[in-house]
CSV table of C-alpha atoms in Angstrom, one decimal:
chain,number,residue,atom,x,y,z
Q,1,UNK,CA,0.0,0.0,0.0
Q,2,UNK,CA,1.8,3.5,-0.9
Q,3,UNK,CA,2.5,5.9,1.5
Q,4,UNK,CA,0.6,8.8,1.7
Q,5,UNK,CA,1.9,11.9,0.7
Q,6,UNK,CA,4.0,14.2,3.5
Q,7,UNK,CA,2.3,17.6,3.6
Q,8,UNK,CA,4.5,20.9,3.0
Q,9,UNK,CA,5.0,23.4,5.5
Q,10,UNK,CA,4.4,26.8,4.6
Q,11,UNK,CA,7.5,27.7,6.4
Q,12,UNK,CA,10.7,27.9,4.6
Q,13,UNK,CA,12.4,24.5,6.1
Q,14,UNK,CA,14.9,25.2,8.9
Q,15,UNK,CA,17.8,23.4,6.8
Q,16,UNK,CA,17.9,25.6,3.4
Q,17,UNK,CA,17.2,28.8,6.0
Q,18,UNK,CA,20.4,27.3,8.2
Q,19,UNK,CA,22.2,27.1,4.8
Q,20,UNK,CA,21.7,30.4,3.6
Q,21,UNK,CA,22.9,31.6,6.7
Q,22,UNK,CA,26.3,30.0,6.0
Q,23,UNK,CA,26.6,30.8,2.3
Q,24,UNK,CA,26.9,34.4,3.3
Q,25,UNK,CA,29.7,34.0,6.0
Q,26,UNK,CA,32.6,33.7,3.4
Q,27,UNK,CA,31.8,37.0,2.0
Q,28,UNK,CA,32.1,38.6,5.9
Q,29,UNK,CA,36.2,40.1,5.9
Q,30,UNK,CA,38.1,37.3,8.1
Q,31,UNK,CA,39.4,38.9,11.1
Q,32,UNK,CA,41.5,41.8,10.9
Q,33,UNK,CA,44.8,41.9,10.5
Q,34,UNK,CA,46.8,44.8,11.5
Q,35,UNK,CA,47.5,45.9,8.3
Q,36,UNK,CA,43.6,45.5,7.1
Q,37,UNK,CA,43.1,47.6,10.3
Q,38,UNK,CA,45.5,50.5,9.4
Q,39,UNK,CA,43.6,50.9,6.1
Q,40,UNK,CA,40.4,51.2,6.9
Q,41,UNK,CA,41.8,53.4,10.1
Q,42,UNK,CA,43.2,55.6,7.3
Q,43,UNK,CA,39.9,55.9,5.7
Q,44,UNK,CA,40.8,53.6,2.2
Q,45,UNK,CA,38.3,51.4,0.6
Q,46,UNK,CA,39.2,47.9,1.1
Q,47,UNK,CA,39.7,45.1,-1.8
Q,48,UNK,CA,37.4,42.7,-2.7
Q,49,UNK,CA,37.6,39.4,-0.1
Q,50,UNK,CA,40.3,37.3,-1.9
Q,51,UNK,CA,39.8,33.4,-2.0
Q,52,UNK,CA,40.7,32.3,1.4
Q,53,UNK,CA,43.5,29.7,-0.3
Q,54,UNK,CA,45.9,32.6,-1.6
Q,55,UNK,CA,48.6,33.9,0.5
Q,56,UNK,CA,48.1,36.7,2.5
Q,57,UNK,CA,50.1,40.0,-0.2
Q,58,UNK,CA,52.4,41.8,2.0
Q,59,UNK,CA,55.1,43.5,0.4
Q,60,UNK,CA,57.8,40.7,0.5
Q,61,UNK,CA,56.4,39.3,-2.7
Q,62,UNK,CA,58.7,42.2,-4.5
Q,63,UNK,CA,61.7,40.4,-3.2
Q,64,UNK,CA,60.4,36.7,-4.2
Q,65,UNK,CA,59.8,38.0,-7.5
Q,66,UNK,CA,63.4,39.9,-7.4
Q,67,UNK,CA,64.6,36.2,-6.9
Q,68,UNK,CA,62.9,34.8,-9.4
Q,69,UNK,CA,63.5,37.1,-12.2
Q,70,UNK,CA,67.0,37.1,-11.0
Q,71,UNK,CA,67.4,33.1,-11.3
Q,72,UNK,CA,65.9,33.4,-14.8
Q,73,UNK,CA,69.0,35.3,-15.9
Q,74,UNK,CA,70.7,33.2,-18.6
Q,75,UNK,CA,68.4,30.2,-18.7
Q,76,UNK,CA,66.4,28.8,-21.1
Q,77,UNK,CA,64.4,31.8,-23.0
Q,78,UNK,CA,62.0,29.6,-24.8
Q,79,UNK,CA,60.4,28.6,-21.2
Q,80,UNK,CA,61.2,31.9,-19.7
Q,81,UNK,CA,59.4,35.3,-20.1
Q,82,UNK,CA,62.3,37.1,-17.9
Q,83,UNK,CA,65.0,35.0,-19.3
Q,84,UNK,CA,63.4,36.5,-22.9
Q,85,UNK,CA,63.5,39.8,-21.7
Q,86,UNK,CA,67.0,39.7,-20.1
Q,87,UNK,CA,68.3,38.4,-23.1
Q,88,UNK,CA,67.0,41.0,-25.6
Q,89,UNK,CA,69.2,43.3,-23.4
Q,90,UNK,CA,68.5,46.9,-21.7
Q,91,UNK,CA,66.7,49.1,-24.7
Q,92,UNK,CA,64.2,46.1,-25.2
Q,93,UNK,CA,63.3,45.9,-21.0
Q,94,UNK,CA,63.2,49.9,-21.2
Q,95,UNK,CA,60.6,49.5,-23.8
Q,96,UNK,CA,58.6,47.3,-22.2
Q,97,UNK,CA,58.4,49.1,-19.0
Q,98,UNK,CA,57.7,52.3,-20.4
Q,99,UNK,CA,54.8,50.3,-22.8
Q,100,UNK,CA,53.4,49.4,-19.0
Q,101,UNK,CA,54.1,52.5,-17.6
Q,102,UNK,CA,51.8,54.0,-20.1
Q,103,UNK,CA,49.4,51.3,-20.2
Q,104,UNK,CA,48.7,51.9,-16.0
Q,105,UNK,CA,48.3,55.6,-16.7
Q,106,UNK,CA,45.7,55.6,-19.4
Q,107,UNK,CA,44.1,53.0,-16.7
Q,108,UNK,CA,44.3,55.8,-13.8
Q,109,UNK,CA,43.0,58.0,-16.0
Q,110,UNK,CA,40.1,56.0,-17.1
Q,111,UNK,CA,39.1,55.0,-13.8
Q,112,UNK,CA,39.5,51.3,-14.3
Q,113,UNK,CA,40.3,50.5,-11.2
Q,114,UNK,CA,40.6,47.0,-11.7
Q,115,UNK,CA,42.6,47.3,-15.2
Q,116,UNK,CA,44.8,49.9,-13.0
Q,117,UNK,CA,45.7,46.9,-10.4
Q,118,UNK,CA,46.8,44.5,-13.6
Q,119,UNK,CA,48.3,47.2,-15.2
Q,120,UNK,CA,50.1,48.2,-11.7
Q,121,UNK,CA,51.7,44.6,-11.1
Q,122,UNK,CA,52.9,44.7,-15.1
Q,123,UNK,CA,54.8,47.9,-13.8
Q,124,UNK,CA,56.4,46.5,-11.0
Q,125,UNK,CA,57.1,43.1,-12.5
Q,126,UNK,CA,58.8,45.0,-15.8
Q,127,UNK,CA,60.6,47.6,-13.1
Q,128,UNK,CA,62.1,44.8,-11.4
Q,129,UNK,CA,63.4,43.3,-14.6
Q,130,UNK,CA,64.9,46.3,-15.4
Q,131,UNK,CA,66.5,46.0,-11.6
Q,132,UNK,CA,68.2,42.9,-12.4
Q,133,UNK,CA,69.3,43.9,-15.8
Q,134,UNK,CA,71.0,47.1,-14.1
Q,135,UNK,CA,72.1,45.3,-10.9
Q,136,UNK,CA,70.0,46.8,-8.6
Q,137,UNK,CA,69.3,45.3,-5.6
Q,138,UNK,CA,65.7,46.1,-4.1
Q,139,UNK,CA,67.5,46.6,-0.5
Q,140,UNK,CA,69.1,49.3,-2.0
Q,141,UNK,CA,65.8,50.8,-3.5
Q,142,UNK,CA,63.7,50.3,0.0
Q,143,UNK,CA,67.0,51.8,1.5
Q,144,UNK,CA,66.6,55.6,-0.6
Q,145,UNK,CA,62.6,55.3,0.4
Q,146,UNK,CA,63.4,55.2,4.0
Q,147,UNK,CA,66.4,57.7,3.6
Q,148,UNK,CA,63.7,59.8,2.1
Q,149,UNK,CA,60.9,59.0,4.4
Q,150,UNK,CA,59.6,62.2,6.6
Q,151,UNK,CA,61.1,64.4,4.5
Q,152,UNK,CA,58.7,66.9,2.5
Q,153,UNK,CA,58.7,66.3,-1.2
Q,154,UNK,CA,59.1,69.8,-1.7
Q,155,UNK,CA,62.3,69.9,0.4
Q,156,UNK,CA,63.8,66.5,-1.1
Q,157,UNK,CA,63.3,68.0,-4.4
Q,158,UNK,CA,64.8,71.6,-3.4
Q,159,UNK,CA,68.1,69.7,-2.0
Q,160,UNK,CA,68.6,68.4,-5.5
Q,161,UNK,CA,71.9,69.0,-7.4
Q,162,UNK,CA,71.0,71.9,-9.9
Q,163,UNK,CA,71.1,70.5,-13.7
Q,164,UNK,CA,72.6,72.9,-15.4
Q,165,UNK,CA,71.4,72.3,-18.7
Q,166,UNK,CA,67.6,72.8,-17.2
């Protein structure tokens, strides 16, 4: 004999109301970190979550990449985009960072905020190139930021050697 048929609440059922309840927790901002803190202290719009399996970006990731670019240096350019760009030597790296360069200001400009993030890493990735073309060291480059830091732009700028061609 078949069962007779289970009657439907007119409730929504506890389970998909339970569920929706924790489909919307991922998109809450995990705790803050100090830095998150700072920001929003500072009054800046924060990011878009990112996907909780990513490393946290702290700055550091300019000196991995350093590394990397740097142990491309005379490898295999077929399997290499740095090892390409080493090897086409300086006027081809200039090229390319100045092609970003531009690329990240007509971004700012247009107000693509998002295309002015890509655009932004481009920049630093083709600056740090360039770095290890030159033999720059990025410790030598955070080194002139802090030698500069707390002084007024204006100031740095008016303790400038003269050019006397300007």
């Amino acid at each position: 004999m078949p069962k007779p048929p289970k009657s439907k609440p007119d409730a929504p059922k506890a389970p998909k109301a339970k569920k929706a309840a924790t489909t919307k927790t991922p998109t809450k901002a995990p705790a803050k970190t100090p830095a998150k803190a700072a920001s929003k202290a500072a009054g800046k719009a924060q990011a878009p979550t990112i996907a909780t399996d990513m490393p946290q970006a702290t700055p550091d990731v300019l000196d991995r990449l350093f590394e990397v670019v740097s142990s491309r240096r005379g490898t295999d350019t077929s399997i290499s985009h740095s090892a390409r760009l080493l090897a086409r030597g300086r006027r081809k790296i200039a090229q390319k960072f100045g092609e970003e360069a531009v690329e990240c200001l007509i971004e700012a400009v247009s107000g693509n905020r998002d295309e002015l993030i890509s655009e932004s890493a481009d920049v630093l990735y083709h600056l740090i190139v360039m770095w290890v073309d030159a033999g720059v060291e990025p410790q030598e480059v955070w080194s002139e930021l802090l030698r500069r830091e707390g002084t007024s732009g204006i100031a740095e700028k008016a303790a400038r050697p003269r050019d006397p061609l300007a």
